[in-house]
Amino acid sequence: MVTLLQVASHAGHEDVTRWLLEEAHADPTIAVPVGGANARLEDESGHNSDVSDTPAALPAGTRRAAYDLGRTRGVRNVFRRCAADHPGWWDWLERHEYQVR
């Protein structure tokens, strides 16, 4: 099942992503489903990405999280800032490597 945080991240909604993380405490470490809803989420997107900022494709079998669906620098920065401001909320670094740019 796709989470609201994953949908907001993929759709490029910075404010919604920030609210879900900081106010609703949505879990950013939930794995993105393989196939099914996830395939539709990625294939039917009408959003443009910041090509130079889009994370590289992950190897098959690699676990992905909401951060990986963020196609803009702004959305990914929301995750980075939240991880920096609230390091104790989630196991940010063990489950996913949030890089500071």
C-alpha atoms as a printed R data frame, in Angstrom:
    type eleno elety resid chain resno      x      y       z
1   ATOM     1    CA   MET     A     1  0.000  0.000   0.000
2   ATOM     2    CA   VAL     A     2  1.295  3.430  -0.964
3   ATOM     3    CA   THR     A     3  1.368  5.988   1.874
4   ATOM     4    CA   LEU     A     4  0.252  9.629   1.734
5   ATOM     5    CA   LEU     A     5  3.853 10.664   2.358
6   ATOM     6    CA   GLN     A     6  5.012  8.664  -0.654
7   ATOM     7    CA   VAL     A     7  2.296 10.213  -2.842
8   ATOM     8    CA   ALA     A     8  3.069 13.766  -1.648
9   ATOM     9    CA   SER     A     9  6.794 13.227  -2.163
10  ATOM    10    CA   HIS     A    10  6.306 11.841  -5.669
11  ATOM    11    CA   ALA     A    11  3.875 14.637  -6.615
12  ATOM    12    CA   GLY     A    12  6.353 17.319  -5.540
13  ATOM    13    CA   HIS     A    13  4.198 18.807  -2.781
14  ATOM    14    CA   GLU     A    14  6.803 20.299  -0.445
15  ATOM    15    CA   ASP     A    15  4.319 21.801   2.030
16  ATOM    16    CA   VAL     A    16  2.296 18.594   2.317
17  ATOM    17    CA   THR     A    17  5.461 16.511   2.667
18  ATOM    18    CA   ARG     A    18  6.733 18.865   5.388
19  ATOM    19    CA   TRP     A    19  3.384 18.739   7.236
20  ATOM    20    CA   LEU     A    20  3.205 14.954   7.035
21  ATOM    21    CA   LEU     A    21  6.749 14.606   8.385
22  ATOM    22    CA   GLU     A    22  6.780 17.322  11.050
23  ATOM    23    CA   GLU     A    23  3.181 17.551  12.237
24  ATOM    24    CA   ALA     A    24  1.611 14.174  11.450
25  ATOM    25    CA   HIS     A    25  4.875 12.278  12.094
26  ATOM    26    CA   ALA     A    26  4.372 10.115   9.004
27  ATOM    27    CA   ASP     A    27  6.936  7.330   8.893
28  ATOM    28    CA   PRO     A    28  9.420  8.079   6.079
29  ATOM    29    CA   THR     A    29 11.057  4.665   6.480
30  ATOM    30    CA   ILE     A    30  8.114  2.639   5.155
31  ATOM    31    CA   ALA     A    31  9.253  0.768   2.077
32  ATOM    32    CA   VAL     A    32  7.788  1.714  -1.274
33  ATOM    33    CA   PRO     A    33  5.793 -1.272  -2.543
34  ATOM    34    CA   VAL     A    34  7.283 -3.210  -5.434
35  ATOM    35    CA   GLY     A    35  4.996 -3.341  -8.477
36  ATOM    36    CA   GLY     A    36  1.243 -2.855  -8.130
37  ATOM    37    CA   ALA     A    37  0.380  0.613  -6.849
38  ATOM    38    CA   ASN     A    38  4.004  1.703  -7.006
39  ATOM    39    CA   ALA     A    39  4.287  0.871 -10.690
40  ATOM    40    CA   ARG     A    40  1.172  2.940 -11.422
41  ATOM    41    CA   LEU     A    41  2.503  5.810  -9.288
42  ATOM    42    CA   GLU     A    42  5.705  5.988 -11.297
43  ATOM    43    CA   ASP     A    43  4.350  5.215 -14.769
44  ATOM    44    CA   GLU     A    44  1.360  7.579 -14.768
45  ATOM    45    CA   SER     A    45  3.188 10.609 -13.384
46  ATOM    46    CA   GLY     A    46  2.740 13.740 -15.400
47  ATOM    47    CA   HIS     A    47  5.332 15.592 -13.317
48  ATOM    48    CA   ASN     A    48  8.662 16.706 -14.639
49  ATOM    49    CA   SER     A    49 11.701 16.022 -12.549
50  ATOM    50    CA   ASP     A    50 14.751 18.143 -11.987
51  ATOM    51    CA   VAL     A    51 16.791 15.861 -14.239
52  ATOM    52    CA   SER     A    52 20.130 16.804 -12.719
53  ATOM    53    CA   ASP     A    53 18.731 16.324  -9.204
54  ATOM    54    CA   THR     A    54 16.847 13.071  -9.687
55  ATOM    55    CA   PRO     A    55 18.399 10.269  -7.623
56  ATOM    56    CA   ALA     A    56 19.986  7.559  -9.721
57  ATOM    57    CA   ALA     A    57 18.010  4.365 -10.229
58  ATOM    58    CA   LEU     A    58 18.577  1.883  -7.443
59  ATOM    59    CA   PRO     A    59 19.708 -1.676  -8.090
60  ATOM    60    CA   ALA     A    60 17.005 -4.342  -8.218
61  ATOM    61    CA   GLY     A    61 15.993 -5.535  -4.776
62  ATOM    62    CA   THR     A    62 17.130 -2.333  -3.073
63  ATOM    63    CA   ARG     A    63 14.720 -0.993  -0.504
64  ATOM    64    CA   ARG     A    64 13.240  2.402  -1.398
65  ATOM    65    CA   ALA     A    65 11.447  4.918   0.800
66  ATOM    66    CA   ALA     A    66  9.378  8.092   0.268
67  ATOM    67    CA   TYR     A    67 12.572 10.140  -0.191
68  ATOM    68    CA   ASP     A    68 13.394  8.114  -3.299
69  ATOM    69    CA   LEU     A    69 10.125  9.177  -4.918
70  ATOM    70    CA   GLY     A    70 10.926 12.875  -4.522
71  ATOM    71    CA   ARG     A    71 11.661 14.174  -7.998
72  ATOM    72    CA   THR     A    72 12.552 17.721  -7.035
73  ATOM    73    CA   ARG     A    73 15.344 19.120  -4.949
74  ATOM    74    CA   GLY     A    74 12.794 21.004  -2.826
75  ATOM    75    CA   VAL     A    75 10.983 17.838  -1.727
76  ATOM    76    CA   ARG     A    76 14.218 16.000  -1.015
77  ATOM    77    CA   ASN     A    77 15.429 19.015   0.997
78  ATOM    78    CA   VAL     A    78 12.309 18.717   3.178
79  ATOM    79    CA   PHE     A    79 13.415 15.187   4.091
80  ATOM    80    CA   ARG     A    80 17.021 16.264   4.666
81  ATOM    81    CA   ARG     A    81 16.017 19.186   6.893
82  ATOM    82    CA   CYS     A    82 13.614 17.065   8.907
83  ATOM    83    CA   ALA     A    83 16.289 14.395   9.380
84  ATOM    84    CA   ALA     A    84 18.751 17.071  10.524
85  ATOM    85    CA   ASP     A    85 16.248 18.811  12.837
86  ATOM    86    CA   HIS     A    86 14.771 15.629  14.339
87  ATOM    87    CA   PRO     A    87 17.419 12.893  14.261
88  ATOM    88    CA   GLY     A    88 15.711 10.886  17.010
89  ATOM    89    CA   TRP     A    89 12.316 10.582  15.331
90  ATOM    90    CA   TRP     A    90 13.260  7.844  12.875
91  ATOM    91    CA   ASP     A    91 16.188  5.642  12.046
92  ATOM    92    CA   TRP     A    92 16.950  7.993   9.158
93  ATOM    93    CA   LEU     A    93 20.419  6.783   8.198
94  ATOM    94    CA   GLU     A    94 20.117  3.050   8.709
95  ATOM    95    CA   ARG     A    95 17.073  2.614   6.523
96  ATOM    96    CA   HIS     A    96 17.974  5.147   3.882
97  ATOM    97    CA   GLU     A    97 20.989  7.287   3.158
98  ATOM    98    CA   TYR     A    98 19.867 10.933   3.130
99  ATOM    99    CA   GLN     A    99 22.672 12.885   1.542
100 ATOM   100    CA   VAL     A   100 23.354 16.505   2.319
101 ATOM   101    CA   ARG     A   101 24.082 18.503  -0.840
